[in-house]
Short mmCIF file of C-alpha atoms in Angstrom, two decimals:
data_model
loop_
_atom_site.label_atom_id
_atom_site.label_comp_id
_atom_site.label_asym_id
_atom_site.label_seq_id
_atom_site.Cartn_x
_atom_site.Cartn_y
_atom_site.Cartn_z
CA MET A 1020 -0.02 0.00 0.02
CA HIS A 1021 1.55 3.31 -1.17
CA ARG A 1022 0.84 6.50 0.62
CA ILE A 1023 -0.51 9.62 -1.07
CA VAL A 1024 -1.04 12.88 0.69
CA LEU A 1025 -4.35 14.76 -0.15
CA ALA A 1026 -3.70 18.46 -0.09
CA THR A 1027 -6.79 19.58 1.79
CA GLY A 1028 -7.89 20.09 5.30
CA ASN A 1029 -11.53 19.69 4.37
CA ARG A 1030 -12.76 16.45 6.09
CA LYS A 1031 -15.76 16.09 3.80
CA LYS A 1032 -13.55 16.38 0.65
CA LEU A 1033 -11.18 13.78 2.27
CA ALA A 1034 -14.06 11.36 2.79
CA GLU A 1035 -15.26 11.77 -0.81
CA MET A 1036 -11.74 11.27 -2.18
CA GLN A 1037 -11.06 8.17 -0.02
CA ALA A 1038 -14.31 6.63 -1.23
CA LEU A 1039 -13.51 7.39 -4.84
CA LEU A 1040 -10.01 5.92 -4.56
CA ALA A 1041 -11.07 2.83 -2.73
CA GLY A 1042 -9.77 -0.32 -4.42
CA LEU A 1043 -6.46 1.14 -5.55
CA PRO A 1044 -3.20 0.28 -3.71
CA PHE A 1045 -3.02 3.75 -2.21
CA GLU A 1046 -3.57 4.98 1.35
CA VAL A 1047 -4.88 8.50 1.09
CA LEU A 1048 -3.73 10.64 4.02
CA PRO A 1049 -4.86 14.18 4.76
CA GLN A 1050 -2.15 16.86 4.88
CA SER A 1051 -3.27 17.70 8.45
CA GLN A 1052 -1.68 14.38 9.51
CA PHE A 1053 1.70 15.92 8.63
CA SER A 1054 0.95 19.35 10.21
CA ILE A 1055 1.28 21.02 6.81
CA PRO A 1056 0.06 24.59 6.72
CA ASP A 1057 -2.28 25.54 3.88
CA ALA A 1058 -0.58 26.63 0.68
CA VAL A 1059 -0.89 30.22 -0.51
CA GLU A 1060 -3.45 29.89 -3.31
CA ASP A 1061 -2.46 32.87 -5.46
CA GLY A 1062 -3.18 31.34 -8.86
CA LYS A 1063 -5.75 32.84 -11.22
CA SER A 1064 -7.43 29.56 -12.17
CA PHE A 1065 -8.54 26.20 -10.72
CA ILE A 1066 -5.61 24.53 -12.51
CA GLU A 1067 -2.96 26.90 -11.15
CA ASN A 1068 -4.24 26.65 -7.55
CA ALA A 1069 -4.48 22.83 -7.72
CA ILE A 1070 -0.90 22.61 -8.90
CA ILE A 1071 0.31 25.02 -6.24
CA LYS A 1072 -1.41 22.91 -3.47
CA ALA A 1073 -0.18 19.57 -4.80
CA ARG A 1074 3.45 20.82 -5.12
CA HIS A 1075 3.33 22.31 -1.65
CA ALA A 1076 2.09 19.05 -0.06
CA ALA A 1077 4.55 16.86 -2.04
CA HIS A 1078 7.44 19.18 -1.10
CA LEU A 1079 6.73 19.12 2.62
CA THR A 1080 5.93 15.40 2.90
CA GLY A 1081 8.15 13.77 0.29
CA LEU A 1082 5.13 11.83 -0.87
CA PRO A 1083 3.06 11.88 -4.11
CA ALA A 1084 0.23 14.32 -3.71
CA ILE A 1085 -3.31 14.91 -4.95
CA ALA A 1086 -4.84 18.33 -4.86
CA ASP A 1087 -8.36 19.41 -5.66
CA ASP A 1088 -9.36 22.98 -6.53
CA SER A 1089 -13.03 23.37 -7.19
CA GLY A 1090 -15.85 25.83 -7.02
CA ILE A 1091 -18.98 27.06 -8.74
CA ALA A 1092 -19.23 29.44 -11.69
CA VAL A 1093 -22.52 31.26 -12.14
CA ASP A 1094 -23.15 32.59 -15.65
CA ALA A 1095 -25.23 35.62 -14.52
CA LEU A 1096 -22.30 36.68 -12.34
CA GLY A 1097 -19.77 36.38 -15.08
CA GLY A 1098 -18.37 33.15 -13.70
CA GLU A 1099 -18.21 34.26 -10.08
CA PRO A 1100 -17.53 33.10 -7.42
CA GLY A 1101 -15.17 30.80 -9.36
CA ILE A 1102 -11.83 30.26 -7.60
CA TYR A 1103 -13.13 32.36 -4.64
CA SER A 1104 -16.07 29.97 -4.02
CA ALA A 1105 -14.92 28.81 -0.56
CA ARG A 1106 -14.45 32.30 0.77
CA PHE A 1107 -17.04 34.19 -1.29
CA ALA A 1108 -18.55 35.85 1.82
CA GLY A 1109 -15.09 36.47 3.42
CA GLU A 1110 -12.80 34.77 5.87
CA PRO A 1111 -13.10 32.31 7.47
CA SER A 1112 -14.83 30.01 4.92
CA ASP A 1113 -18.54 29.67 5.82
CA ASP A 1114 -20.87 27.63 3.70
CA ALA A 1115 -24.05 29.21 5.00
CA ALA A 1116 -22.71 32.74 4.51
CA ASN A 1117 -21.56 31.94 0.98
CA ASN A 1118 -24.94 30.60 0.09
CA ARG A 1119 -26.68 33.63 1.49
CA LYS A 1120 -24.48 35.99 -0.52
CA LEU A 1121 -25.09 34.04 -3.68
CA LEU A 1122 -28.83 34.12 -3.19
CA GLU A 1123 -28.72 37.85 -2.50
CA LEU A 1124 -26.77 38.56 -5.69
CA LEU A 1125 -29.21 36.46 -7.71
CA ALA A 1126 -32.36 37.76 -6.07
CA ASP A 1127 -33.68 39.44 -9.17
CA VAL A 1128 -32.32 36.98 -11.73
CA PRO A 1129 -35.15 34.79 -13.27
CA GLU A 1130 -35.02 31.04 -13.30
CA GLU A 1131 -34.00 30.76 -16.95
CA GLN A 1132 -30.87 32.89 -16.32
CA ARG A 1133 -29.62 31.06 -13.24
CA SER A 1134 -27.40 28.57 -15.04
CA ALA A 1135 -24.24 27.49 -13.28
CA GLN A 1136 -21.45 24.90 -13.40
CA PHE A 1137 -19.46 23.15 -10.67
CA HIS A 1138 -15.81 22.78 -11.68
CA CYS A 1139 -13.22 20.45 -10.22
CA VAL A 1140 -9.60 20.22 -11.15
CA LEU A 1141 -7.58 17.34 -9.68
CA VAL A 1142 -3.83 17.30 -9.93
CA PHE A 1143 -1.58 14.37 -9.11
CA MET A 1144 2.13 15.00 -8.67
CA ARG A 1145 4.63 12.14 -8.26
CA HIS A 1146 7.02 14.50 -6.37
CA ALA A 1147 7.41 18.22 -5.89
CA ALA A 1148 9.53 18.66 -9.04
CA ASP A 1149 7.26 16.61 -11.26
CA PRO A 1150 7.43 18.33 -14.64
CA VAL A 1151 4.32 16.56 -16.03
CA PRO A 1152 1.67 16.44 -13.28
CA LEU A 1153 -1.58 14.72 -14.18
CA VAL A 1154 -4.31 17.33 -14.58
CA CYS A 1155 -8.03 16.26 -14.77
CA HIS A 1156 -11.03 18.65 -15.09
CA GLY A 1157 -14.65 17.72 -14.39
CA VAL A 1158 -17.66 19.97 -15.04
CA TRP A 1159 -21.17 19.54 -13.69
CA HIS A 1160 -23.93 21.60 -15.29
CA GLY A 1161 -27.02 22.86 -13.48
CA SER A 1162 -28.64 26.04 -12.10
CA ILE A 1163 -29.04 28.00 -8.85
CA LEU A 1164 -32.20 27.51 -6.83
CA PHE A 1165 -34.07 30.28 -5.11
CA ALA A 1166 -33.72 28.61 -1.68
CA PRO A 1167 -31.63 25.74 -0.20
CA ARG A 1168 -32.87 22.19 -0.49
CA GLY A 1169 -31.51 19.01 1.08
CA ASP A 1170 -29.08 18.18 3.92
CA ASN A 1171 -26.36 16.13 2.19
CA GLY A 1172 -23.11 17.35 0.81
CA PHE A 1173 -21.48 20.68 1.60
CA GLY A 1174 -20.67 24.09 0.12
CA TYR A 1175 -23.19 25.13 -2.55
CA ASP A 1176 -24.85 21.75 -2.85
CA PRO A 1177 -28.16 22.85 -1.28
CA LEU A 1178 -28.50 25.57 -4.02
CA PHE A 1179 -27.35 23.57 -6.99
CA TRP A 1180 -30.18 22.12 -9.05
CA VAL A 1181 -29.33 18.87 -10.90
CA PRO A 1182 -31.67 18.75 -13.95
CA THR A 1183 -30.92 15.12 -14.81
CA HIS A 1184 -32.16 14.06 -11.28
CA GLN A 1185 -34.73 16.78 -10.65
CA CYS A 1186 -33.35 17.61 -7.24
CA SER A 1187 -30.54 19.57 -5.58
CA SER A 1188 -27.07 18.19 -5.15
CA ALA A 1189 -27.75 18.13 -1.40
CA GLN A 1190 -30.67 15.78 -1.97
CA LEU A 1191 -28.61 13.21 -3.81
CA GLU A 1192 -27.35 10.12 -2.05
CA PRO A 1193 -23.55 10.38 -1.55
CA VAL A 1194 -22.83 7.39 -3.81
CA GLU A 1195 -24.84 8.87 -6.66
CA LYS A 1196 -23.37 12.33 -6.15
CA ASN A 1197 -19.82 10.81 -6.35
CA ARG A 1198 -20.75 9.08 -9.64
CA ILE A 1199 -22.10 12.22 -11.47
CA SER A 1200 -20.50 15.24 -9.82
CA HIS A 1201 -17.70 17.45 -11.06
CA ARG A 1202 -15.30 15.75 -8.50
CA GLY A 1203 -16.58 12.30 -9.51
CA GLN A 1204 -15.98 13.11 -13.22
CA ALA A 1205 -12.48 14.45 -12.53
CA MET A 1206 -11.67 11.50 -10.32
CA GLN A 1207 -12.73 9.00 -13.00
CA LEU A 1208 -10.34 10.70 -15.43
CA LEU A 1209 -7.61 10.66 -12.83
CA LEU A 1210 -8.18 6.96 -11.99
CA GLN A 1211 -7.80 6.08 -15.71
CA GLN A 1212 -4.39 7.78 -15.74
CA LEU A 1213 -3.34 6.38 -12.37
CA HIS A 1214 -3.98 2.90 -13.63
CA GLY A 1215 -1.28 3.47 -16.19
CA LEU A 1216 1.15 4.42 -13.46
CA LEU A 1217 0.36 1.47 -11.19
CA PRO A 1218 3.18 -0.78 -12.34
CA GLN A 1219 5.74 1.64 -11.01
CA TYR A 1220 4.03 1.65 -7.64
CA ARG A 1221 3.74 -2.10 -7.22
#
């Protein structure tokens, strides 16, 4: 069993990632286990920030690292909150406050103009100097509700309407969410590429 550090302190993200990676010969460990401080996310895109976080964790642990950078882009807001999704309402990160701010900004936007996408970029780095990190991007299309629905998930899940399932993301069972979500899509792409690397880890 080979160890990989997950460059996040978010316990819910960790649980999702561990479930998605189940079955592979990797033990996924949170960066908090190594007392790693959060990286300075000063990139201008999900890809840049995911690479920054993965390199930071790999450098400080000496282990391969996976980093996730994700968020929601609302078309009526020109793609906001985007890379600032987690702290949209300010520091510290607060899901309820972020949701309230989003609803306030969209208060006068009609249903047909409330389209949005969840984005997830996953980066796998073999080591901190890896010149060719694996980069996988998943996109989940939906729209923003007028009020929260459901108790599952986290972040903007209660406000994200999933047209294929006629419910919010927070009303989906975790297994189904992992199958169809932006993170699930990105992880499936990453798993396909990791399988090609498995011989060197055996």
